C-alpha cells in the first residue's frame, strides 16, 4: 500500500521498507504492519492531541515527573512548545513502560523505539504467522479462562511492583497468541505512588479482566485481586513472586451513600465507553 504521510520519514531514514497493511484505527492511534528488513513489525501512529479522544487524559498524567524544568514550566503554561513537549511525553511514556514491563516479566510487545510520533514494536502473531487476535474476539473453556485470568493478574501485580498501573486494561487491550495473553496500549499508564486515582484505576483494570474471563468461569467475578494487591503494595510487602489468592476481607464500615452513587455513575459511564469500544472494534477498517 501507499506509505502514509506520517510514516514517510521512517521510510526515508530506512527504519521501514514497506507498509503492508493497516491493522486497526482507533481513537488514539492507527496501527500498520510494516516490513523492516526480514521482519514484519508494527507501527503505531499516534493521533495528534486535537484529534485524539482519550477521555480524562489529565487524570492519568497526574504524578508524572518531567526532569527538565524548562519543559515542565512550558507544559504547565500550555504554550505551543509546552503542548509539543506534552505530546512527546505522552508518546514516550508508552515506550518507557514497554521496556520497564518487559524487564519486570510482563508479556508486552517488544519496543524498538519511537520516531516522529510513531512507535515501532513487535507484531504479535501466532505460530502460523497470523496476527494475534484481541481477547474480545476469543472464546475459551472455563479451565482456560481461569488459567489466563491468573496469568493476567500476575502481570497486573508485576506492573504494580514497578510502580505502574495500566489504567485502561480491558479485553480490547489484551492480545492472545499461542502462549497466552499479551498486554498492549500503555500511553496512559498510571504512576501508582503519585496518582490519587491509582487504586480506583487498579480496581477498574482488575474488574474488567475478571468480568470478561468470568463469562467463561463465573467464579472469577467473586475475587478481590485488586484489593489484595493494593493492601500488600501499601504495606511494602508486594513482590513479583507474591502468590495471590484473590481473597480479601472487605472493611465492615457503614455505607457511604454518596460514594456508592458516585460509583454507580462511574460504572455507568464506563459501560457506555465499553459499548463504544465494542462498536468500534466491530466496524470494518
CSV table of C-alpha atoms in Angstrom, one decimal:
chain,number,residue,atom,x,y,z
A,1,UNK,CA,0.0,0.0,0.0
A,2,UNK,CA,1.0,3.6,-0.4
A,3,UNK,CA,3.1,4.9,2.5
A,4,UNK,CA,1.1,7.2,4.8
A,5,UNK,CA,2.4,10.7,5.3
A,6,UNK,CA,3.3,10.1,9.0
A,7,UNK,CA,5.3,7.0,8.1
A,8,UNK,CA,7.3,8.6,5.2
A,9,UNK,CA,10.1,10.0,7.5
A,10,UNK,CA,10.7,6.5,8.8
A,11,UNK,CA,10.8,5.1,5.3
A,12,UNK,CA,13.2,7.9,4.3
A,13,UNK,CA,15.5,7.0,7.2
A,14,UNK,CA,15.5,3.3,6.3
A,15,UNK,CA,13.6,2.3,9.5
A,16,UNK,CA,10.9,0.7,7.5
A,17,UNK,CA,11.0,-0.7,4.0
A,18,UNK,CA,7.3,-1.1,3.1
A,19,UNK,CA,3.9,-0.6,4.6
A,20,UNK,CA,2.0,-3.8,4.2
A,21,UNK,CA,-1.5,-3.1,5.5
A,22,UNK,CA,-3.5,-1.3,8.2
A,23,UNK,CA,-4.1,-3.4,11.3
A,24,UNK,CA,-6.6,-1.1,13.0
A,25,UNK,CA,-7.6,2.5,13.6
A,26,UNK,CA,-8.8,3.6,17.0
A,27,UNK,CA,-9.4,6.8,18.9
A,28,UNK,CA,-5.8,7.3,19.9
A,29,UNK,CA,-3.8,5.8,17.1
A,30,UNK,CA,-3.7,4.0,13.8
A,31,UNK,CA,-1.6,0.8,13.6
A,32,UNK,CA,0.1,-0.6,10.5
A,33,UNK,CA,2.0,-3.8,9.7
A,34,UNK,CA,5.3,-2.8,8.2
A,35,UNK,CA,8.3,-4.6,6.6
A,36,UNK,CA,11.6,-3.9,8.4
A,37,UNK,CA,14.3,-5.9,6.6
A,38,UNK,CA,13.4,-9.5,7.1
A,39,UNK,CA,10.9,-8.8,9.9
A,40,UNK,CA,7.3,-7.7,9.9
A,41,UNK,CA,6.8,-5.2,12.7
A,42,UNK,CA,4.1,-3.0,14.0
A,43,UNK,CA,4.0,0.8,13.5
A,44,UNK,CA,1.7,2.7,15.9
A,45,UNK,CA,1.0,6.2,14.6
A,46,UNK,CA,-0.3,8.3,17.4
A,47,UNK,CA,-3.0,10.8,16.6
A,48,UNK,CA,-2.4,14.4,17.4
A,49,UNK,CA,-3.9,15.7,20.7
A,50,UNK,CA,-6.6,17.7,18.9
A,51,UNK,CA,-7.7,14.6,17.0
A,52,UNK,CA,-7.3,12.2,19.9
A,53,UNK,CA,-10.4,11.5,22.0
A,54,UNK,CA,-8.8,9.8,25.1
A,55,UNK,CA,-11.0,11.0,27.9
A,56,UNK,CA,-9.7,12.5,31.2
A,57,UNK,CA,-6.1,12.4,30.0
A,58,UNK,CA,-5.1,14.8,32.8
A,59,UNK,CA,-6.3,12.3,35.4
A,60,UNK,CA,-3.9,9.7,34.0
A,61,UNK,CA,-1.0,12.1,33.8
A,62,UNK,CA,-1.2,13.2,37.4
A,63,UNK,CA,2.0,12.5,39.2
A,64,UNK,CA,4.2,12.0,36.1
A,65,UNK,CA,7.5,13.7,36.6
A,66,UNK,CA,9.3,15.9,34.0
A,67,UNK,CA,13.0,16.1,34.7
A,68,UNK,CA,13.7,19.2,32.5
A,69,UNK,CA,12.3,22.2,34.5
A,70,UNK,CA,12.0,24.4,31.3
A,71,UNK,CA,9.8,21.7,29.7
A,72,UNK,CA,7.8,21.3,32.9
A,73,UNK,CA,7.1,25.1,33.0
A,74,UNK,CA,6.1,25.2,29.3
A,75,UNK,CA,3.8,22.3,29.8
A,76,UNK,CA,2.1,24.0,32.8
A,77,UNK,CA,1.7,27.2,30.8
A,78,UNK,CA,0.2,25.4,27.8
A,79,UNK,CA,2.5,27.2,25.3
A,80,UNK,CA,3.0,25.8,21.8
A,81,UNK,CA,6.4,24.4,22.9
A,82,UNK,CA,4.7,23.1,26.0
A,83,UNK,CA,2.0,21.3,24.1
A,84,UNK,CA,4.6,19.7,21.9
A,85,UNK,CA,6.6,18.5,24.9
A,86,UNK,CA,3.4,17.2,26.5
A,87,UNK,CA,2.6,15.3,23.3
A,88,UNK,CA,6.1,13.8,23.2
A,89,UNK,CA,5.8,12.8,26.8
A,90,UNK,CA,2.5,11.1,26.2
A,91,UNK,CA,4.1,9.0,23.4
A,92,UNK,CA,7.4,8.3,25.1
A,93,UNK,CA,5.5,7.1,28.2
A,94,UNK,CA,4.4,4.0,26.3
A,95,UNK,CA,7.9,3.3,25.1
A,96,UNK,CA,9.4,3.6,28.6
A,97,UNK,CA,6.6,1.5,30.0
A,98,UNK,CA,7.1,-1.3,27.5
A,99,UNK,CA,10.8,-1.5,28.3
A,100,UNK,CA,10.2,-1.4,32.0
A,101,UNK,CA,7.4,-4.0,32.0
A,102,UNK,CA,9.3,-6.4,29.7
A,103,UNK,CA,12.2,-6.3,32.2
A,104,UNK,CA,9.7,-6.9,35.1
A,105,UNK,CA,8.4,-10.1,33.5
A,106,UNK,CA,5.2,-8.8,31.9
A,107,UNK,CA,4.4,-10.0,28.4
A,108,UNK,CA,4.2,-6.9,26.2
A,109,UNK,CA,5.2,-6.3,22.6
A,110,UNK,CA,8.9,-5.7,22.2
A,111,UNK,CA,9.5,-2.0,21.5
A,112,UNK,CA,12.1,-0.8,19.0
A,113,UNK,CA,11.7,3.0,19.6
A,114,UNK,CA,9.5,6.0,19.0
A,115,UNK,CA,10.3,8.2,16.0
A,116,UNK,CA,8.4,11.3,14.8
A,117,UNK,CA,5.3,10.2,16.8
A,118,UNK,CA,5.4,6.6,15.5
A,119,UNK,CA,6.1,3.7,17.9
A,120,UNK,CA,7.8,0.7,16.2
A,121,UNK,CA,7.3,-2.5,18.0
A,122,UNK,CA,6.9,-6.3,17.7
A,123,UNK,CA,3.9,-7.6,15.7
A,124,UNK,CA,2.4,-10.2,18.0
A,125,UNK,CA,1.5,-13.3,15.9
A,126,UNK,CA,0.5,-16.9,16.4
A,127,UNK,CA,2.7,-19.9,15.4
A,128,UNK,CA,1.3,-19.7,11.9
A,129,UNK,CA,2.4,-16.1,11.5
A,130,UNK,CA,-1.2,-14.7,11.7
A,131,UNK,CA,-1.8,-11.5,13.7
A,132,UNK,CA,-2.8,-12.5,17.2
A,133,UNK,CA,-6.5,-11.7,18.0
A,134,UNK,CA,-7.7,-9.4,20.7
A,135,UNK,CA,-9.1,-11.0,23.8
A,136,UNK,CA,-12.6,-9.8,23.0
A,137,UNK,CA,-12.5,-12.0,19.9
A,138,UNK,CA,-11.6,-15.1,21.7
A,139,UNK,CA,-13.8,-17.8,23.3
A,140,UNK,CA,-12.4,-20.4,25.7
A,141,UNK,CA,-13.2,-23.1,28.2
A,142,UNK,CA,-13.6,-22.4,31.9
A,143,UNK,CA,-10.3,-24.1,32.6
A,144,UNK,CA,-8.5,-21.9,30.1
A,145,UNK,CA,-10.2,-18.7,31.4
A,146,UNK,CA,-9.1,-19.5,34.9
A,147,UNK,CA,-5.5,-20.1,33.8
A,148,UNK,CA,-5.3,-17.0,31.6
A,149,UNK,CA,-7.0,-14.8,34.2
A,150,UNK,CA,-4.5,-15.9,36.8
A,151,UNK,CA,-1.7,-15.0,34.4
A,152,UNK,CA,-3.1,-11.6,33.7
A,153,UNK,CA,-3.4,-11.0,37.5
A,154,UNK,CA,0.3,-11.8,37.8
A,155,UNK,CA,1.1,-9.3,35.1
A,156,UNK,CA,-1.0,-6.6,36.8
A,157,UNK,CA,0.8,-7.4,40.1
A,158,UNK,CA,4.2,-7.2,38.4
A,159,UNK,CA,3.2,-3.9,36.9
A,160,UNK,CA,2.3,-2.6,40.4
A,161,UNK,CA,5.6,-3.9,41.8
A,162,UNK,CA,7.4,-1.5,39.5
A,163,UNK,CA,5.0,1.3,40.3
A,164,UNK,CA,2.7,1.2,37.3
A,165,UNK,CA,-1.0,0.6,36.7
A,166,UNK,CA,-2.3,0.1,33.1
A,167,UNK,CA,-5.3,2.4,33.7
A,168,UNK,CA,-7.2,1.3,30.7
A,169,UNK,CA,-7.0,-2.5,30.8
A,170,UNK,CA,-9.8,-4.4,29.2
A,171,UNK,CA,-10.5,-7.2,26.7
A,172,UNK,CA,-9.6,-4.7,23.9
A,173,UNK,CA,-6.1,-4.1,25.2
A,174,UNK,CA,-5.0,-7.7,25.5
A,175,UNK,CA,-3.8,-9.9,22.6
A,176,UNK,CA,-3.8,-13.7,22.8
A,177,UNK,CA,-1.2,-15.7,21.0
A,178,UNK,CA,-0.3,-19.4,21.3
A,179,UNK,CA,1.5,-18.7,24.6
A,180,UNK,CA,-1.3,-16.7,26.3
A,181,UNK,CA,-2.2,-13.1,27.0
A,182,UNK,CA,-0.1,-10.1,25.9
A,183,UNK,CA,-0.7,-6.6,27.4
A,184,UNK,CA,-0.9,-3.7,24.9
A,185,UNK,CA,-1.7,0.0,24.7
A,186,UNK,CA,0.1,1.8,27.5
A,187,UNK,CA,0.4,5.5,26.8
A,188,UNK,CA,-2.0,6.3,29.7
A,189,UNK,CA,-0.1,4.2,32.2
A,190,UNK,CA,-0.5,5.5,35.8
A,191,UNK,CA,2.1,6.2,38.5
A,192,UNK,CA,0.9,4.0,41.3
A,193,UNK,CA,2.6,6.0,44.1
A,194,UNK,CA,1.9,9.6,42.8
A,195,UNK,CA,-1.6,9.4,41.3
A,196,UNK,CA,-4.6,10.0,43.6
A,197,UNK,CA,-6.8,7.8,41.4
A,198,UNK,CA,-4.3,4.9,41.3
A,199,UNK,CA,-6.3,2.5,43.5
A,200,UNK,CA,-9.6,3.1,41.7
A,201,UNK,CA,-7.9,2.6,38.3
A,202,UNK,CA,-6.3,-0.7,39.5
A,203,UNK,CA,-9.8,-1.8,40.7
A,204,UNK,CA,-11.3,-1.0,37.3
A,205,UNK,CA,-8.5,-2.8,35.4
A,206,UNK,CA,-8.9,-5.9,37.5
A,207,UNK,CA,-12.7,-5.8,37.4
A,208,UNK,CA,-12.7,-5.5,33.6
A,209,UNK,CA,-10.5,-8.6,33.4
A,210,UNK,CA,-12.4,-10.6,36.0
A,211,UNK,CA,-15.8,-9.8,34.3
A,212,UNK,CA,-14.5,-10.8,30.9
A,213,UNK,CA,-13.0,-14.1,31.9
A,214,UNK,CA,-16.0,-14.5,34.2
A,215,UNK,CA,-18.2,-15.1,31.2
A,216,UNK,CA,-16.4,-18.5,30.9
A,217,UNK,CA,-15.7,-19.1,34.6
A,218,UNK,CA,-18.3,-17.2,36.7
A,219,UNK,CA,-16.4,-17.7,40.0
A,220,UNK,CA,-13.8,-15.2,38.9
A,221,UNK,CA,-16.2,-12.4,39.3
A,222,UNK,CA,-16.2,-13.0,43.1
A,223,UNK,CA,-12.5,-12.4,43.5
A,224,UNK,CA,-10.7,-9.4,45.1
A,225,UNK,CA,-7.3,-9.3,43.5
A,226,UNK,CA,-7.1,-5.5,43.3
A,227,UNK,CA,-7.8,-5.0,47.0
A,228,UNK,CA,-5.4,-7.8,47.9
A,229,UNK,CA,-2.6,-6.4,45.7
A,230,UNK,CA,-3.1,-2.8,46.9
A,231,UNK,CA,-3.1,-3.7,50.6
A,232,UNK,CA,0.2,-5.6,50.1
A,233,UNK,CA,1.6,-2.7,48.0
A,234,UNK,CA,0.7,-0.1,50.6
A,235,UNK,CA,2.3,-2.2,53.3
A,236,UNK,CA,5.5,-2.6,51.2
A,237,UNK,CA,5.0,-6.4,51.1
A,238,UNK,CA,4.1,-6.9,47.4
A,239,UNK,CA,6.8,-8.6,45.3
A,240,UNK,CA,6.9,-10.1,41.8
A,241,UNK,CA,6.8,-13.5,43.4
A,242,UNK,CA,3.8,-12.9,45.7
A,243,UNK,CA,1.3,-15.8,45.5
A,244,UNK,CA,-2.1,-14.1,45.1
A,245,UNK,CA,-5.3,-15.7,46.3
A,246,UNK,CA,-8.0,-13.4,45.1
A,247,UNK,CA,-9.4,-13.4,48.7
A,248,UNK,CA,-9.7,-10.2,50.7
A,249,UNK,CA,-11.7,-9.3,53.8
A,250,UNK,CA,-13.5,-6.1,52.9
A,251,UNK,CA,-13.8,-3.5,55.7
A,252,UNK,CA,-17.1,-3.6,57.5
A,253,UNK,CA,-17.7,0.2,57.6
A,254,UNK,CA,-21.0,1.9,57.3
A,255,UNK,CA,-22.0,2.5,53.7
A,256,UNK,CA,-21.3,6.0,52.3
A,257,UNK,CA,-24.4,6.5,50.2
A,258,UNK,CA,-22.8,9.4,48.3
A,259,UNK,CA,-19.8,7.4,47.4
A,260,UNK,CA,-22.0,4.5,46.3
A,261,UNK,CA,-23.9,6.7,44.0
A,262,UNK,CA,-20.7,8.1,42.5
A,263,UNK,CA,-19.5,4.6,41.9
A,264,UNK,CA,-22.8,3.7,40.2
A,265,UNK,CA,-22.5,6.8,37.9
A,266,UNK,CA,-18.8,5.9,37.1
A,267,UNK,CA,-19.7,2.3,36.3
A,268,UNK,CA,-22.5,3.5,34.0
A,269,UNK,CA,-20.1,5.8,32.2
A,270,UNK,CA,-17.5,3.0,31.9
A,271,UNK,CA,-20.1,0.7,30.4
A,272,UNK,CA,-21.0,3.3,27.8
A,273,UNK,CA,-17.4,3.7,26.9
A,274,UNK,CA,-17.1,-0.1,26.7
A,275,UNK,CA,-20.1,-0.3,24.3
A,276,UNK,CA,-18.4,2.4,22.2
A,277,UNK,CA,-15.3,0.2,22.0
A,278,UNK,CA,-17.4,-2.8,21.1
A,279,UNK,CA,-19.0,-0.9,18.3
A,280,UNK,CA,-15.6,0.5,17.1
A,281,UNK,CA,-14.0,-3.0,17.2
A,282,UNK,CA,-16.7,-4.4,15.0
A,283,UNK,CA,-16.6,-1.7,12.4
A,284,UNK,CA,-14.7,-2.6,9.2
A,285,UNK,CA,-11.4,-0.8,8.6
